[in-house]
PDB file of C-alpha atoms in Angstrom:
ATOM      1  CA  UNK Z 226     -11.294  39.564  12.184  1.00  0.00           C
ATOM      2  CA  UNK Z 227     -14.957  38.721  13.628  1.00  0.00           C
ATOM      3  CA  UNK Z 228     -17.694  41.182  13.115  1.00  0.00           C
ATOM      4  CA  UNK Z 229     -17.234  42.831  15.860  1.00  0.00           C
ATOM      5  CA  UNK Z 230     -13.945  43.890  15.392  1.00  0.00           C
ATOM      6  CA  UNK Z 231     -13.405  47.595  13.952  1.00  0.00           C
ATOM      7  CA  UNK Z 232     -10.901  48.474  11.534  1.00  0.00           C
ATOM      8  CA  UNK Z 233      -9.032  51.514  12.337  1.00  0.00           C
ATOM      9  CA  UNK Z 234      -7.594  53.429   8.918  1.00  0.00           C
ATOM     10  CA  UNK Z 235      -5.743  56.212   9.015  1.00  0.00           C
ATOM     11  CA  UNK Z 236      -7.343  57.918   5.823  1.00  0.00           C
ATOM     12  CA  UNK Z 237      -5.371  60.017   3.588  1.00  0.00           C
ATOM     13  CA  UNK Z 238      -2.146  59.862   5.349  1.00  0.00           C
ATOM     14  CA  UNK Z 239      -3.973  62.294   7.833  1.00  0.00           C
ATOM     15  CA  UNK Z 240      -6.477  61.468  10.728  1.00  0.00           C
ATOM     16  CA  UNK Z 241      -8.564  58.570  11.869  1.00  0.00           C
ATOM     17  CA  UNK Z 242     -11.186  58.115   8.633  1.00  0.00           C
ATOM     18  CA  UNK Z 243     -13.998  58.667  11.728  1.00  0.00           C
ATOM     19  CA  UNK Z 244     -12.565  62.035  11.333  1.00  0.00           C
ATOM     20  CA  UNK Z 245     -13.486  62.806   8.329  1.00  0.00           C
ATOM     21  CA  UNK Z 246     -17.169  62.325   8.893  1.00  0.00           C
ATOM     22  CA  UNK Z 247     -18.307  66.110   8.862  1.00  0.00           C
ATOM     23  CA  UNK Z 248     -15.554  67.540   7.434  1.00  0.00           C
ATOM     24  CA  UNK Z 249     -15.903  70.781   4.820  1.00  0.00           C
ATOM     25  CA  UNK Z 250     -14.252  70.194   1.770  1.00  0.00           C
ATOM     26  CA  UNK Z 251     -13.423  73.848  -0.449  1.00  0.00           C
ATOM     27  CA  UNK Z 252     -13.522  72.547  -4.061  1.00  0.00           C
ATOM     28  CA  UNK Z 253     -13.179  75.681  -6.012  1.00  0.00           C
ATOM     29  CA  UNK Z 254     -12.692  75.957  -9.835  1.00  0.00           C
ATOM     30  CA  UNK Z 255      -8.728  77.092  -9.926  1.00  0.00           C
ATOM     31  CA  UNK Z 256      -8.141  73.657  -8.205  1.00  0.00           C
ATOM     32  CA  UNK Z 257      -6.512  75.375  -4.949  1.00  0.00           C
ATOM     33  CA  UNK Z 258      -8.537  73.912  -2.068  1.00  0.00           C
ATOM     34  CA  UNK Z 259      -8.962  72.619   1.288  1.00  0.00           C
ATOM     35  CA  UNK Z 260     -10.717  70.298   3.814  1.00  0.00           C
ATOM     36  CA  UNK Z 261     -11.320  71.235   7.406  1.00  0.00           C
ATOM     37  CA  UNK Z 262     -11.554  68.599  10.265  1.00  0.00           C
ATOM     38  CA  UNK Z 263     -14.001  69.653  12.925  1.00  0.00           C
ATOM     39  CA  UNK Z 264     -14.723  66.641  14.834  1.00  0.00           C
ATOM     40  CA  UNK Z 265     -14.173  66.547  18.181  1.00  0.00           C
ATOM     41  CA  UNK Z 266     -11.272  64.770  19.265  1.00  0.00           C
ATOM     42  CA  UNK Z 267      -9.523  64.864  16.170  1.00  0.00           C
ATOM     43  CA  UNK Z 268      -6.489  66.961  15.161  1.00  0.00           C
ATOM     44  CA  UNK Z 269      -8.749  69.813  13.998  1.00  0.00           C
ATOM     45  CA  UNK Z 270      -7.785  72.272  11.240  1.00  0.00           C
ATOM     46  CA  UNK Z 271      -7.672  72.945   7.966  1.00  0.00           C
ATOM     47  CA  UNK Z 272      -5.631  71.329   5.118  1.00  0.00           C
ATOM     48  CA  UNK Z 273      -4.838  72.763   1.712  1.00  0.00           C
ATOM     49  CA  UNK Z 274      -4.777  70.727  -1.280  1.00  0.00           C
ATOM     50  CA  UNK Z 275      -4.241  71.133  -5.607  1.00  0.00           C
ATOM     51  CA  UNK Z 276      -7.097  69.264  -6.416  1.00  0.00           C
ATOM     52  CA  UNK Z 277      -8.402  67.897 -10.257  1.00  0.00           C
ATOM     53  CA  UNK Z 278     -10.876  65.728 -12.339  1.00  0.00           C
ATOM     54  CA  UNK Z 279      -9.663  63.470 -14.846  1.00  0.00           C
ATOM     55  CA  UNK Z 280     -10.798  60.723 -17.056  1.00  0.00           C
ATOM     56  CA  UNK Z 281      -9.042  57.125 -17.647  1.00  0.00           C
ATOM     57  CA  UNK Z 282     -10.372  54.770 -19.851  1.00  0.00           C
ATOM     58  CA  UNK Z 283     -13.779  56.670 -19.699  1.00  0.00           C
ATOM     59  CA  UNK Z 284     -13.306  56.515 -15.961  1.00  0.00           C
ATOM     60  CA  UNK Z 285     -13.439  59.509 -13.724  1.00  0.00           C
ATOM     61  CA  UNK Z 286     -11.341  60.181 -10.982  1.00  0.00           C
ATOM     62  CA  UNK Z 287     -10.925  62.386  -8.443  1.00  0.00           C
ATOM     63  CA  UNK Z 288      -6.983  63.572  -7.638  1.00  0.00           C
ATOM     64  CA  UNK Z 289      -5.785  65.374  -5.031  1.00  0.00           C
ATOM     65  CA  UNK Z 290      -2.382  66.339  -3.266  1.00  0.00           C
ATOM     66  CA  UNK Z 291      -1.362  68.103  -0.121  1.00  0.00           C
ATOM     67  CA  UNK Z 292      -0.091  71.748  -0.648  1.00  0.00           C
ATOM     68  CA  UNK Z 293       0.420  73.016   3.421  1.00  0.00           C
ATOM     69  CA  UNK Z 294       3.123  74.917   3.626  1.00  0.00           C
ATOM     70  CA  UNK Z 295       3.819  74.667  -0.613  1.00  0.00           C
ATOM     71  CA  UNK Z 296       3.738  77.884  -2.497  1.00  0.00           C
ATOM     72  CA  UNK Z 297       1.249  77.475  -5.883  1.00  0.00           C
ATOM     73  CA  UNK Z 298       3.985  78.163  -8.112  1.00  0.00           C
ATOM     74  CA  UNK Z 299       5.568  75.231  -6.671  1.00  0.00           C
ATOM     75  CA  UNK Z 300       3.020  73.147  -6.915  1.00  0.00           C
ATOM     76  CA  UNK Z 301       3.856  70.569  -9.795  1.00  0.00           C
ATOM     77  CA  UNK Z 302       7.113  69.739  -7.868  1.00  0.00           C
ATOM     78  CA  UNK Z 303       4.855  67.963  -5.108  1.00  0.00           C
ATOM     79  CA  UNK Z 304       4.259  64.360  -6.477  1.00  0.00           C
ATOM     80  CA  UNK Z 305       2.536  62.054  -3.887  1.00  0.00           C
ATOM     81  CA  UNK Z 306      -1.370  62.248  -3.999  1.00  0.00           C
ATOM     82  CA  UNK Z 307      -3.935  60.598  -3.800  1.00  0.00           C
ATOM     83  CA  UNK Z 308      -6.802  59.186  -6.479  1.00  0.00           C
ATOM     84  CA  UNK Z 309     -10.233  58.251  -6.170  1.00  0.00           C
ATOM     85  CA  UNK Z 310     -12.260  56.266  -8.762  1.00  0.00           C
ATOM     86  CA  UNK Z 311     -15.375  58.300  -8.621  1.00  0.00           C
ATOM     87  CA  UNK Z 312     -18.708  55.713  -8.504  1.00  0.00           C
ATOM     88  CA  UNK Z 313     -21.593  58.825  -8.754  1.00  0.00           C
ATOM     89  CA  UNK Z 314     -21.718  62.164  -9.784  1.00  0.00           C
ATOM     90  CA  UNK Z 315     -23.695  65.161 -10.221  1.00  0.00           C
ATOM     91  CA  UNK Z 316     -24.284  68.735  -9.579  1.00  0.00           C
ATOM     92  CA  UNK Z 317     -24.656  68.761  -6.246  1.00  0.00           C
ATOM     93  CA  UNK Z 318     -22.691  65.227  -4.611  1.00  0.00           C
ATOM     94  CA  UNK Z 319     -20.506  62.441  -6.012  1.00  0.00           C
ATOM     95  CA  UNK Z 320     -19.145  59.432  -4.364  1.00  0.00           C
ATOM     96  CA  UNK Z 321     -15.768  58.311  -4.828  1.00  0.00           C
ATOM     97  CA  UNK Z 322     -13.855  55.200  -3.220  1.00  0.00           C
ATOM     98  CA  UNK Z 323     -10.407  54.151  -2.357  1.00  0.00           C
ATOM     99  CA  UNK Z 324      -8.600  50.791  -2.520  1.00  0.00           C
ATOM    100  CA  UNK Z 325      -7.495  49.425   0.692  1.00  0.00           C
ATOM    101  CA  UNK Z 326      -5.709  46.162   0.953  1.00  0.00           C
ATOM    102  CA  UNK Z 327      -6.717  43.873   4.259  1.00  0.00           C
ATOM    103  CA  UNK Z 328      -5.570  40.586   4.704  1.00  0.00           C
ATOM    104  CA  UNK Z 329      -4.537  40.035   1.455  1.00  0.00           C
ATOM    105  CA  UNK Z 330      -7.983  41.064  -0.315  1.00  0.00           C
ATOM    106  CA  UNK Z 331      -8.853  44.173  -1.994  1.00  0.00           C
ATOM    107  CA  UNK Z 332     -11.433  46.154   0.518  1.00  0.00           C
ATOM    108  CA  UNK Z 333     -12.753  50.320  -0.635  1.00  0.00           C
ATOM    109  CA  UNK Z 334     -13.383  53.162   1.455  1.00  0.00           C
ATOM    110  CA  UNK Z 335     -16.413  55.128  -0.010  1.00  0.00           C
ATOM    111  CA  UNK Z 336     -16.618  59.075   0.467  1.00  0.00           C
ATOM    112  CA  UNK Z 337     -19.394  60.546   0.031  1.00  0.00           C
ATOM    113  CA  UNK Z 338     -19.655  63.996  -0.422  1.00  0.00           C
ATOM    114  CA  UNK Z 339     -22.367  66.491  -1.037  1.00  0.00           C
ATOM    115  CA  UNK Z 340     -22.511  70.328  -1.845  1.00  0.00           C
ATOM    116  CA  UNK Z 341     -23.826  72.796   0.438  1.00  0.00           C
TER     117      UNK Z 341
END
């Protein structure tokens, strides 16, 4: 792939990871939240998700898992998610990333996200 080449990814199972660039992310204490797309030409909408913070090997990560259309209280029967190593953190932003295998090499996509 030259340089000029752009790699499309479909982020998160979801939309185009362009898409994501302005989204709103709901992170609320209980763990029940959501992200809304907003960009234009995207599949718009919101998406609710169980979300959590963990540690492994003194490592945080970020965990998440898609809950449309999945009542809470059958929440821990939905198993696929998704886990981000988390690379900076703080009150108000952290950064997480998320492997990505290309051509037989080990690539990240960073997120960045910030509280407003």
């Amino acid at each position: 792939m030259s340089a000029s080449d752009k790699l499309i990814v479909t982020a998160l199972d979801d939309v185009d990871l362009g898409c994501f660039v302005g989204s709103q992310w709901n992170l609320p204490n209980n763990g029940y939240g959501s992200y809304n797309i907003t960009k234009q030409g995207c599949e718009n909408g919101s998406r609710a998700i169980l979300w959590s913070y963990r540690f492994k090997n003194n490592q945080p990560y970020f965990n998440f898992k898609f809950m449309d259309g999945v009542k809470k209280s059958q929440s821990k029967k939905v198993e696929e998610g998704y886990t981000f190593e988390l690379t900076e953190y703080d009150k108000g932003h952290f950064t997480a990333k998320s492997p990505l295998s290309f051509e037989g090499k080990t690539i990240y996509i960073v997120y960045n996200f910030r509280k407003l």
